[in-house]
Tab-separated table of C-alpha atoms and ligand atoms in Angstrom:
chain	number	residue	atom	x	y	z
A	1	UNK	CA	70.550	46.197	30.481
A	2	UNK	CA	73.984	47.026	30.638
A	3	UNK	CA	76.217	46.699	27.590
A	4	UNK	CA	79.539	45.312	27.863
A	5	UNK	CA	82.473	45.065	25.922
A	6	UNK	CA	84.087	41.590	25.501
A	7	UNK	CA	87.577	42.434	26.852
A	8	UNK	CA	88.818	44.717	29.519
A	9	UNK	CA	92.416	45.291	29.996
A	10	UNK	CA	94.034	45.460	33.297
A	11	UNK	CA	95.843	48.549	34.489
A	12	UNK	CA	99.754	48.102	34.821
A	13	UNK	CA	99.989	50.942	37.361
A	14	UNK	CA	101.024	50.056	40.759
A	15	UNK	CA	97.970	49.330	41.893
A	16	UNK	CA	98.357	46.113	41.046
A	17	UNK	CA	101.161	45.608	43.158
A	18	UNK	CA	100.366	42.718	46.227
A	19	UNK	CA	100.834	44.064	49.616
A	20	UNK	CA	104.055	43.306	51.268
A	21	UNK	CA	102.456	42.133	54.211
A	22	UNK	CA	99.762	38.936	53.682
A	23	UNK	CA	99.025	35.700	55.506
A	24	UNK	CA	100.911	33.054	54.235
A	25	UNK	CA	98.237	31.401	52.727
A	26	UNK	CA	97.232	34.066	49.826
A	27	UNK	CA	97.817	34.014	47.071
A	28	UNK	CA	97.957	36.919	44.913
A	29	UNK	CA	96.840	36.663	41.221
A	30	UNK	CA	99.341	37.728	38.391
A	31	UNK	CA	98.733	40.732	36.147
A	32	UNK	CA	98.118	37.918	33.142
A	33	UNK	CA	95.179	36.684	36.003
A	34	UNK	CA	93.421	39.643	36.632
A	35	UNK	CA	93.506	39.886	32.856
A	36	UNK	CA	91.512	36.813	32.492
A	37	UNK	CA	89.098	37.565	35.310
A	38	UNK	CA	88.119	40.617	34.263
A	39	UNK	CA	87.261	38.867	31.075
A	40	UNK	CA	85.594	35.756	32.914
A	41	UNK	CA	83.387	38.804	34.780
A	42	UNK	CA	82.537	40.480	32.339
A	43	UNK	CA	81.405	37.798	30.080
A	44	UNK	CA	79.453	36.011	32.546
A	45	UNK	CA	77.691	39.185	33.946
A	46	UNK	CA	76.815	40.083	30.440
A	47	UNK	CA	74.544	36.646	30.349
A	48	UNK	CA	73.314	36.266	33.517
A	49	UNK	CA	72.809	39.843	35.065
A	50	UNK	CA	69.609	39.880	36.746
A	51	UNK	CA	67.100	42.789	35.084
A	52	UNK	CA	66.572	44.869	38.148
A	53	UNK	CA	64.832	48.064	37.948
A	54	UNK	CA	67.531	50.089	38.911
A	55	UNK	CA	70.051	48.766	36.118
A	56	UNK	CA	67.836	50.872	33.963
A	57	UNK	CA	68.687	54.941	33.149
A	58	UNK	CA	71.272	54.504	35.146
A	59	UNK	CA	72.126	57.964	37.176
A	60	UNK	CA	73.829	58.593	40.439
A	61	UNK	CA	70.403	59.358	42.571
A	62	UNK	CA	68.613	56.088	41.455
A	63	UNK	CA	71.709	54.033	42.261
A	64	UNK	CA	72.152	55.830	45.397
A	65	UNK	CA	68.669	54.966	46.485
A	66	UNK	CA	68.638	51.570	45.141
A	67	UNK	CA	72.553	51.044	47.477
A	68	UNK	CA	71.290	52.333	50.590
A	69	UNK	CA	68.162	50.276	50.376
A	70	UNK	CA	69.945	47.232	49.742
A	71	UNK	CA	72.016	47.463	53.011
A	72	UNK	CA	71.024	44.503	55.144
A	73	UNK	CA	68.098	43.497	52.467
A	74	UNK	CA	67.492	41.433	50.328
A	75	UNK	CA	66.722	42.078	46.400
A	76	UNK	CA	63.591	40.808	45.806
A	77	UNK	CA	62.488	42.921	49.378
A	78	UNK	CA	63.961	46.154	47.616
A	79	UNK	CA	62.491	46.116	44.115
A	80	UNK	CA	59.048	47.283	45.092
A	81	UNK	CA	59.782	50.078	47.847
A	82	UNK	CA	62.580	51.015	45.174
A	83	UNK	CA	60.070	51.623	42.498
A	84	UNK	CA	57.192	53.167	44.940
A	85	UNK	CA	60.100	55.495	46.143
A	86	UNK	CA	61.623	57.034	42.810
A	87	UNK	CA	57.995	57.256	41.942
A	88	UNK	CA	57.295	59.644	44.812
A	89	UNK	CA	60.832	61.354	44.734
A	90	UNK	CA	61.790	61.230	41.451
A	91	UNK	CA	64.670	63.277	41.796
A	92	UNK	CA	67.088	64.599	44.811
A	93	UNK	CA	64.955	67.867	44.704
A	94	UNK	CA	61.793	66.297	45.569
A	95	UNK	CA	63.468	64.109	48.100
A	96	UNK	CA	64.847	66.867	50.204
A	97	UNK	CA	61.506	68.945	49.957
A	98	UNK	CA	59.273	66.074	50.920
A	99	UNK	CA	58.525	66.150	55.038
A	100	UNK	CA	60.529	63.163	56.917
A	101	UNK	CA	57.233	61.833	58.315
A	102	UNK	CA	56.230	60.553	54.450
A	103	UNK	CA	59.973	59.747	53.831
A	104	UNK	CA	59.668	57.236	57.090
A	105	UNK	CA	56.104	56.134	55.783
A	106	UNK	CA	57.592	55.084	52.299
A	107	UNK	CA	60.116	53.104	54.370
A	108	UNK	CA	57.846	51.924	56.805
A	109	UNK	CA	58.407	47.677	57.141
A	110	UNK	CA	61.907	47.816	54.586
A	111	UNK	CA	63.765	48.519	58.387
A	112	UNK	CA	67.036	50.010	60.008
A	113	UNK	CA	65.009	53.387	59.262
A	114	UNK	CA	68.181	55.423	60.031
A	115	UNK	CA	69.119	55.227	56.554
A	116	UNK	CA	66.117	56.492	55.731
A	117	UNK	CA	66.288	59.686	57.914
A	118	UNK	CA	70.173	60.032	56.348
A	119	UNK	CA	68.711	59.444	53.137
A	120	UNK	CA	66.781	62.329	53.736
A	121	UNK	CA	69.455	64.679	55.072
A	122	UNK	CA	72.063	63.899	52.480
A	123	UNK	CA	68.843	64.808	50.050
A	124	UNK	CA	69.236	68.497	51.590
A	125	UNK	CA	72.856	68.661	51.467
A	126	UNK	CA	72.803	67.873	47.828
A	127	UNK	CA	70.590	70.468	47.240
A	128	UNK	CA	71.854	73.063	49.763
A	129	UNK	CA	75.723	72.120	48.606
A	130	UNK	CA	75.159	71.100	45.237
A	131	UNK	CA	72.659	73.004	43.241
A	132	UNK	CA	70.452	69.649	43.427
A	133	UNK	CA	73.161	67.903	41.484
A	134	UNK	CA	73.990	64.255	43.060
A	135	UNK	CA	77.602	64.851	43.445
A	136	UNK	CA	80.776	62.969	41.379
A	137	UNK	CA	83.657	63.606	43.313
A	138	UNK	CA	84.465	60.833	45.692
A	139	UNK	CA	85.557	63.009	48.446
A	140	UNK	CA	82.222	65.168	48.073
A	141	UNK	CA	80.042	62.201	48.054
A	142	UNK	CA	81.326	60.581	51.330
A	143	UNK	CA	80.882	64.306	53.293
A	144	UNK	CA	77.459	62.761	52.954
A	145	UNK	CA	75.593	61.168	55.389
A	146	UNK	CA	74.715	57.261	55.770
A	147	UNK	CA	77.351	56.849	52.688
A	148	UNK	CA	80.571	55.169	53.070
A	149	UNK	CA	83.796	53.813	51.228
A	150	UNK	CA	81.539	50.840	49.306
A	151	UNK	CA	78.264	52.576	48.921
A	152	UNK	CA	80.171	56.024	47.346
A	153	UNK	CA	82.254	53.249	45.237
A	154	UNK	CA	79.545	51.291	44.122
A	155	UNK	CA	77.080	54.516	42.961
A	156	UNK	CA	80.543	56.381	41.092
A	157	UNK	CA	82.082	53.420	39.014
A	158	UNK	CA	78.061	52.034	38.086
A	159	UNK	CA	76.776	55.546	37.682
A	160	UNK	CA	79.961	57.780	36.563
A	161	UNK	CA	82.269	55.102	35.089
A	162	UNK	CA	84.412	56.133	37.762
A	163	UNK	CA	87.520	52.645	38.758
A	164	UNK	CA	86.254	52.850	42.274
A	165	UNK	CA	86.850	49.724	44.596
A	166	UNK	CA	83.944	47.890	46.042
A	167	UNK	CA	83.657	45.653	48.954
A	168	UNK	CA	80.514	44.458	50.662
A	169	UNK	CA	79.194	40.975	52.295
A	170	UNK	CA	79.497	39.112	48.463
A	171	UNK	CA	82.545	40.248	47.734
A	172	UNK	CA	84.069	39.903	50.818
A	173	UNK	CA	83.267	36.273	50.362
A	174	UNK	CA	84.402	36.109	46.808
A	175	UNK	CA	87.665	37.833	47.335
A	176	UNK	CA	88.561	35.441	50.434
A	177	UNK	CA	87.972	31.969	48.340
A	178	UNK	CA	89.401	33.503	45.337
A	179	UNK	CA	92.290	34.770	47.508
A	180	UNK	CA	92.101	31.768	49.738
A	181	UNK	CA	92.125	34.095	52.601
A	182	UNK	CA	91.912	31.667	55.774
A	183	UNK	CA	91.262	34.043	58.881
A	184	UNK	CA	88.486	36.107	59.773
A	185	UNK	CA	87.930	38.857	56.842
A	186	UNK	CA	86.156	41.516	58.941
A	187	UNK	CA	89.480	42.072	61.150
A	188	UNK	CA	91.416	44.864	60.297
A	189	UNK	CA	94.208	43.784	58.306
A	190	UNK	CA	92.504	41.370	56.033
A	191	UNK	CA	89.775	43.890	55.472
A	192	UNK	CA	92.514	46.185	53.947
A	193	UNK	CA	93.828	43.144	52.231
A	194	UNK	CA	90.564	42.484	50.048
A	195	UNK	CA	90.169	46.721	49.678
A	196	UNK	CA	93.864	46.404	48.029
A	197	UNK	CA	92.610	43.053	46.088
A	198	UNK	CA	89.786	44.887	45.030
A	199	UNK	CA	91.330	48.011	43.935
A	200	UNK	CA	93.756	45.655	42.159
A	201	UNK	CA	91.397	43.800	39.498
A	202	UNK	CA	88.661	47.005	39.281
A	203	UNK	CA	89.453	47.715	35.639
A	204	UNK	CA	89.692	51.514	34.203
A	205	UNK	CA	87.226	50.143	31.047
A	206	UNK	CA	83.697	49.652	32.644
A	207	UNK	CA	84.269	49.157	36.131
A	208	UNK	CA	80.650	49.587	37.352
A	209	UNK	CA	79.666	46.865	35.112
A	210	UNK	CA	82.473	44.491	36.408
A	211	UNK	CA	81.849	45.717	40.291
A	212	UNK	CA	77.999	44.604	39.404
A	213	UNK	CA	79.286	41.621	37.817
A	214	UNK	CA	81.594	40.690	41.001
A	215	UNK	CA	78.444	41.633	43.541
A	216	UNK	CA	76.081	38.726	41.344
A	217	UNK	CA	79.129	36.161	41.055
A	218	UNK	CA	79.111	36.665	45.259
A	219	UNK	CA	75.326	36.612	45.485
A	220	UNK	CA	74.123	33.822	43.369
A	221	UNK	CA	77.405	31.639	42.674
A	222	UNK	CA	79.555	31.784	45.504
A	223	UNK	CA	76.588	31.539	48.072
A	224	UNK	CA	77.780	30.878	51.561
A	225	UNK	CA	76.680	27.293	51.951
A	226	UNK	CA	76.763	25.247	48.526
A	227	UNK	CA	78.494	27.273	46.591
A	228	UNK	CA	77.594	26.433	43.014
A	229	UNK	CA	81.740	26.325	42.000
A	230	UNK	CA	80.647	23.990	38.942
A	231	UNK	CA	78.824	27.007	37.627
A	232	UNK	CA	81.366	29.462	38.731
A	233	UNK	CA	83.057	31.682	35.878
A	234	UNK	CA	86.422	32.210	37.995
A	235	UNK	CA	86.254	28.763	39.606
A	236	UNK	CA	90.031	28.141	37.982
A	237	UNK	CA	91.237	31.053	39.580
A	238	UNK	CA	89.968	29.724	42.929
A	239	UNK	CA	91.973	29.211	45.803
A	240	UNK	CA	89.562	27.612	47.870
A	241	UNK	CA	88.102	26.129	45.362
A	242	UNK	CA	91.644	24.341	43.973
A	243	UNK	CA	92.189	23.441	48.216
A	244	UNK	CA	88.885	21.996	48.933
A	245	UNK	CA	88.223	24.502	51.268
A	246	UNK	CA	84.839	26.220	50.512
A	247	UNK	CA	83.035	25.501	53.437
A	248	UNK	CA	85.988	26.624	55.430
A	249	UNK	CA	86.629	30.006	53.988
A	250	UNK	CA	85.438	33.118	54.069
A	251	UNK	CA	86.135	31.848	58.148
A	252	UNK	CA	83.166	33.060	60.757
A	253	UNK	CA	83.632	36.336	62.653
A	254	UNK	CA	85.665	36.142	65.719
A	255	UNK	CA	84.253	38.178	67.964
A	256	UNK	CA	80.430	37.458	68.734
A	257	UNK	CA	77.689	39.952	68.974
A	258	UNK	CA	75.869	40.648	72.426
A	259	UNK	CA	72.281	41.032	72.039
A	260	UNK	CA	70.256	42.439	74.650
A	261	UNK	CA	66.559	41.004	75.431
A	262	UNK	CA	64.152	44.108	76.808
A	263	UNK	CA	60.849	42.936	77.697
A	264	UNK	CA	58.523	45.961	77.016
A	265	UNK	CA	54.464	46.524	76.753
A	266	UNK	CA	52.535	48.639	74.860
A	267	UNK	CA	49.601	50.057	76.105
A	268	UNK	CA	46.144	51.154	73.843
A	269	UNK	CA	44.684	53.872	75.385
A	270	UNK	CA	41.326	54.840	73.598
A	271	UNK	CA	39.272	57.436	73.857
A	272	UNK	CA	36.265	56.864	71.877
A	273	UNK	CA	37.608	56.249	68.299
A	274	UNK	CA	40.793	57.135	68.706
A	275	UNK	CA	44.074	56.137	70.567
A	276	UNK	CA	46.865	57.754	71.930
A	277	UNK	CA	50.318	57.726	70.161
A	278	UNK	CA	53.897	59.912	69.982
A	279	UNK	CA	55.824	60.651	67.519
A	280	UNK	CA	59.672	59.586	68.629
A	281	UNK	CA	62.259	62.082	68.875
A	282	UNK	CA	65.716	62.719	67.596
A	283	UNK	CA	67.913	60.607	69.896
A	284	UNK	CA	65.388	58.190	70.693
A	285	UNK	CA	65.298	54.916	69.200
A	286	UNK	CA	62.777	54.703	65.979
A	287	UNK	CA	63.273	58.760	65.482
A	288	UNK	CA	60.833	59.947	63.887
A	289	UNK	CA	58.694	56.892	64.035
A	290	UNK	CA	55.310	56.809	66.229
A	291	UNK	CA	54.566	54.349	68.676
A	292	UNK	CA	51.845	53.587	71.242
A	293	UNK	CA	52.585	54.424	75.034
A	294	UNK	CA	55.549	51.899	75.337
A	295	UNK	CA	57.105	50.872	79.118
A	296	UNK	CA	60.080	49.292	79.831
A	297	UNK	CA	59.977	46.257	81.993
A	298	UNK	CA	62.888	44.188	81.634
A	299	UNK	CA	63.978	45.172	85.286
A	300	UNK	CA	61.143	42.932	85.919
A	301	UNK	CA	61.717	40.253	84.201
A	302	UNK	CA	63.830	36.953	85.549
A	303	UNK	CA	67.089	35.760	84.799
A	304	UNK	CA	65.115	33.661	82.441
A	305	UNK	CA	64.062	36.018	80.563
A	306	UNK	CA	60.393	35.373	81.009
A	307	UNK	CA	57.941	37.846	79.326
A	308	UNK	CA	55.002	40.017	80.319
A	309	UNK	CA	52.594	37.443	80.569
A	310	UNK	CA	54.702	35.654	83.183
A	311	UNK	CA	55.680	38.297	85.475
A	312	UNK	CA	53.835	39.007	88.874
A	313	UNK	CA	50.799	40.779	87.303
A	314	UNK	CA	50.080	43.099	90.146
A	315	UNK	CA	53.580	44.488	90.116
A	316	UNK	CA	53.577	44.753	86.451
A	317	UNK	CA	49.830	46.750	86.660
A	318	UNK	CA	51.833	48.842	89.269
A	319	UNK	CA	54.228	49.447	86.863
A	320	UNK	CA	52.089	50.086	83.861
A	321	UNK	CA	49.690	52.403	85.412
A	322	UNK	CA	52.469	54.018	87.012
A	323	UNK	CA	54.261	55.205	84.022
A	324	UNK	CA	51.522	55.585	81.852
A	325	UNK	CA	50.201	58.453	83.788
A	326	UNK	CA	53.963	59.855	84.690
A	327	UNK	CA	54.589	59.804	80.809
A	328	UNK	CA	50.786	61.074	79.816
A	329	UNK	CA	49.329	62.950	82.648
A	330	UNK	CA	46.503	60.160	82.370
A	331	UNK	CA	45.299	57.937	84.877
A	332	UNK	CA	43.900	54.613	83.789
A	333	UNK	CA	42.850	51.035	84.434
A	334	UNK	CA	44.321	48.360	82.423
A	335	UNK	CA	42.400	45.649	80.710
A	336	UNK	CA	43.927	42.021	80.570
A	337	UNK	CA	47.124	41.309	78.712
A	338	UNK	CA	46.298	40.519	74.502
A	339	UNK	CA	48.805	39.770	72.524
A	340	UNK	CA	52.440	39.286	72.264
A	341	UNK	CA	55.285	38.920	70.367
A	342	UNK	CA	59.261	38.330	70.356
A	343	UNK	CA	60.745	40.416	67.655
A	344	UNK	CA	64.862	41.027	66.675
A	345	UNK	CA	65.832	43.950	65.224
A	346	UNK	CA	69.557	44.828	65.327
A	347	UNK	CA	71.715	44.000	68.390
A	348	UNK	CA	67.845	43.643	70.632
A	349	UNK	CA	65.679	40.797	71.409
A	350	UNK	CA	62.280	42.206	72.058
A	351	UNK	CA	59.765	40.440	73.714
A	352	UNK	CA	56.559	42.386	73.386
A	353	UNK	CA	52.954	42.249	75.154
A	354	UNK	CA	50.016	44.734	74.847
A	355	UNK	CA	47.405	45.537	76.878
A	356	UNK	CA	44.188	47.840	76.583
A	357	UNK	CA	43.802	50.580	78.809
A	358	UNK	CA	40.524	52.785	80.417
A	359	UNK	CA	41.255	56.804	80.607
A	360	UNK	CA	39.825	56.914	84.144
A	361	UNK	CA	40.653	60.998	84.640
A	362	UNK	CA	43.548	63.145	83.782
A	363	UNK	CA	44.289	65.321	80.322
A	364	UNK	CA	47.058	64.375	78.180
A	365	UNK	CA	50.287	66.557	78.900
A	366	UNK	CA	51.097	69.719	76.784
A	367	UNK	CA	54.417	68.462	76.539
A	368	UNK	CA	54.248	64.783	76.252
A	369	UNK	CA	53.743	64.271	72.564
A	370	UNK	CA	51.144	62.453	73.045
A	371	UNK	CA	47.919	63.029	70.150
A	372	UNK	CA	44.937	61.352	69.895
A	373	UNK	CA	45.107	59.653	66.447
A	374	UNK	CA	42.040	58.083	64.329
A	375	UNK	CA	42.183	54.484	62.960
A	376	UNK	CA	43.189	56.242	59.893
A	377	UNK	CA	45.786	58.157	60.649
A	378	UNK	CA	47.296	55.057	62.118
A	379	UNK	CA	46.971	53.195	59.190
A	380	UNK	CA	48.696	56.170	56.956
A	381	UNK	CA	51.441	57.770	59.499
A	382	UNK	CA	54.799	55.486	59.586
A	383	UNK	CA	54.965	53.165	62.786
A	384	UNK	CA	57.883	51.074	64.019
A	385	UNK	CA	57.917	47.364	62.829
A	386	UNK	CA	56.299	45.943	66.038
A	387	UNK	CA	53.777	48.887	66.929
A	388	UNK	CA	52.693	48.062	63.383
A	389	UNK	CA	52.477	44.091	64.026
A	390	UNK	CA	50.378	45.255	66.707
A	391	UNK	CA	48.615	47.519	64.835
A	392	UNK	CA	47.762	44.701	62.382
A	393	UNK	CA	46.772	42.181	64.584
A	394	UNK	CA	44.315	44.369	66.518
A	395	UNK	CA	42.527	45.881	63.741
A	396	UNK	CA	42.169	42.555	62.073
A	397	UNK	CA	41.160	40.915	64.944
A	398	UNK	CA	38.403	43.836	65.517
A	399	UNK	CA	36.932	43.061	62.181
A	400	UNK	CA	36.577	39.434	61.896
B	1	SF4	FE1	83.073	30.662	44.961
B	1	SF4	FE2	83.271	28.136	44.146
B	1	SF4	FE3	83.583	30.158	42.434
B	1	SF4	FE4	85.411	29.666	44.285
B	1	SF4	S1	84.843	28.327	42.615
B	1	SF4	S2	84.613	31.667	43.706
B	1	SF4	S3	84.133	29.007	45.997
B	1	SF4	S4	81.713	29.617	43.541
């Protein structure tokens, strides 16, 4: 675990200067203040840190891998593909050598697989730029892909020591109660508010353990609903705590996301033991990822947004058949509809049927992509999430 110091002592450069411009409503802690948070960090962090795997041997790669996996997941999720993963590439070196296809199958299920396939490229541009050296300059570690301003903060100041500013989804909430920060924090100015609050209290004396520190306060004190402020170590300095207004602040998002529903179906074509799947290709969606033969049918669904099973089944065999053997060079029959599924991933709404197929006549396309894969190899190459629901349920369902 990490060892830390009992006292930190705040810088007295400028950076701790407030910005002239703020909402009315902040307000900015004293130099004396930060003092005592830092302290109030530090000391709770060094009792309560959780003992994750990565807080052990601490070097730039492992927290680089452990940071990009915990974008959009949770802890607990990450420990396990964390370990699996440094076990398999336990350096940049045999990252960037490794093929993508069994970078994509270590990821397989942890989701958002871009960062997987950056992961992968920033692996070869450490090696090709670097000599295999994870990079310590800030500058030279955000020329790399899939890292930004908090992940390159967050692996220099844990892994290099380095007073680098963090700010991510806990301690955007943090800052805002602490600050008392009423409006929206993702807009624009307020995000460059809690950057400057941030680079404000980051002390020069340990500032990876206090950034780590700040991330736990924001995950497991100052949860979004219930805060636990009678726990809190910087519940004094509190703004929203001292104005009652914790369940007001950090304010939701003004602007609201569109999601798009596609209905799709995947079709199992088999040809004695084996099936026909791609591989998807740079640009598509799930690069890199293979998938069953998978058509597009939300131009037939209603304004409703009714799924396969409800949608004029001779049209939709039309369809099916129709694209199948446009996309395969096959022509089939289709079986009966099977199984289905609604699934969101991102900004989409998927609702998702299957349905078996019969080659009737026809030879796969040269240059479709298309192979004809054993149970096996679908069971070891990487699938998207839903082909490998699908994948799953049919094989189970086979056996029992
Ligand atoms: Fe969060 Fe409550 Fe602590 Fe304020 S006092 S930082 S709202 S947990």
């Amino acid at each position: 675990m990490p060892r830390v110091k009992k006292t930190a002592n705040a810088r007295t450069d400028s950076r701790r200067e407030p910005p002239r411009k703020r909402p009315s409503e902040v307000v900015w802690p004293t130099a004396a203040q930060i003092t005592s948070l830092q302290r109030d960090v530090f000391r709770w962090f060094a009792s309560n840190a959780r003992d994750l795997p990565w807080r052990h041997d601490i070097t730039p790669y492992r927290i680089w891998i452990s940071e990009i996996m915990l974008q959009q997941t949770q802890v607990v999720t990450v420990m396990d593909y964390w370990r699996r993963f440094l076990q398999r590439f336990p350096t940049v070196k045999h990252l960037a050598d490794a093929p993508l296809d069994d970078v994509l199958k270590l990821w397989e299920g942890l989701g958002y697989y871009r960062r997987a396939r950056q992961l992968h490229a920033a692996a070869k541009q450490v090696v090709d730029h670097h000599d295999g050296e994870f990079p310590t300059r800030m500058d030279q570690v955000l020329a790399l892909p899939g890292i930004g301003r908090y992940t390159a903060g967050a692996i220099l100041s844990i892994a290099t020591n380095q007073p680098h500013p963090i700010l991510e989804g806990n301690t955007i909430r943090l800052y805002s109660r602490l600050l008392g920060l009423a409006s929206d924090p993702t807009r624009g100015p307020n995000q460059k508010l809690l950057w400057n609050f941030a680079q404000a209290i980051v002390p020069q004396h340990q500032p990876g353990t206090f950034n780590q520190g700040l991330m736990e306060i924001g995950g497991q004190v100052c949860r979004l609903a219930e805060p636990r402020c009678d726990q809190c170590p910087v519940a004094a300095k509190c703004q929203a705590r001292i104005r009652g207004l914790q369940d007001r602040i950090p304010a939701p998002r003004e602007k609201r996301v569109h999601y798009q529903t596609l209905v799709e179906c995947l079709a199992l074509i088999q040809r004695g033991d084996r099936y026909l799947c791609r591989q998807s290709s740079d640009g598509e969606r799930w690069a890199g990822l293979w998938d069953f033969v998978r058509v597009d049918l939300t131009e037939l669904s209603t304004d409703s947004g009714e799924g396969f099973e409800q949608q004029d089944q001779q049209l939709k065999r039309e369809v099916m058949t129709e694209a199948i053997r446009e996309r395969t060079g096959l022509t089939t029959e289709l079986e009966s509809c099977s199984w289905s599924i609604r699934h969101a991933v991102t900004r989409f709404r998927i609702q998702l049927s299957s349905v078996r197929a019969r080659k009737i006549r026809g030879r796969v396309k040269r240059d479709s992509g298309f192979q004809w894969l054993t149970e096996s190899e679908l069971r070891d190459r990487a699938f998207n999430v839903t082909a490998r629901k699908f994948i799953d349920h049919y094989f189970a369902s086979e056996t029992s």
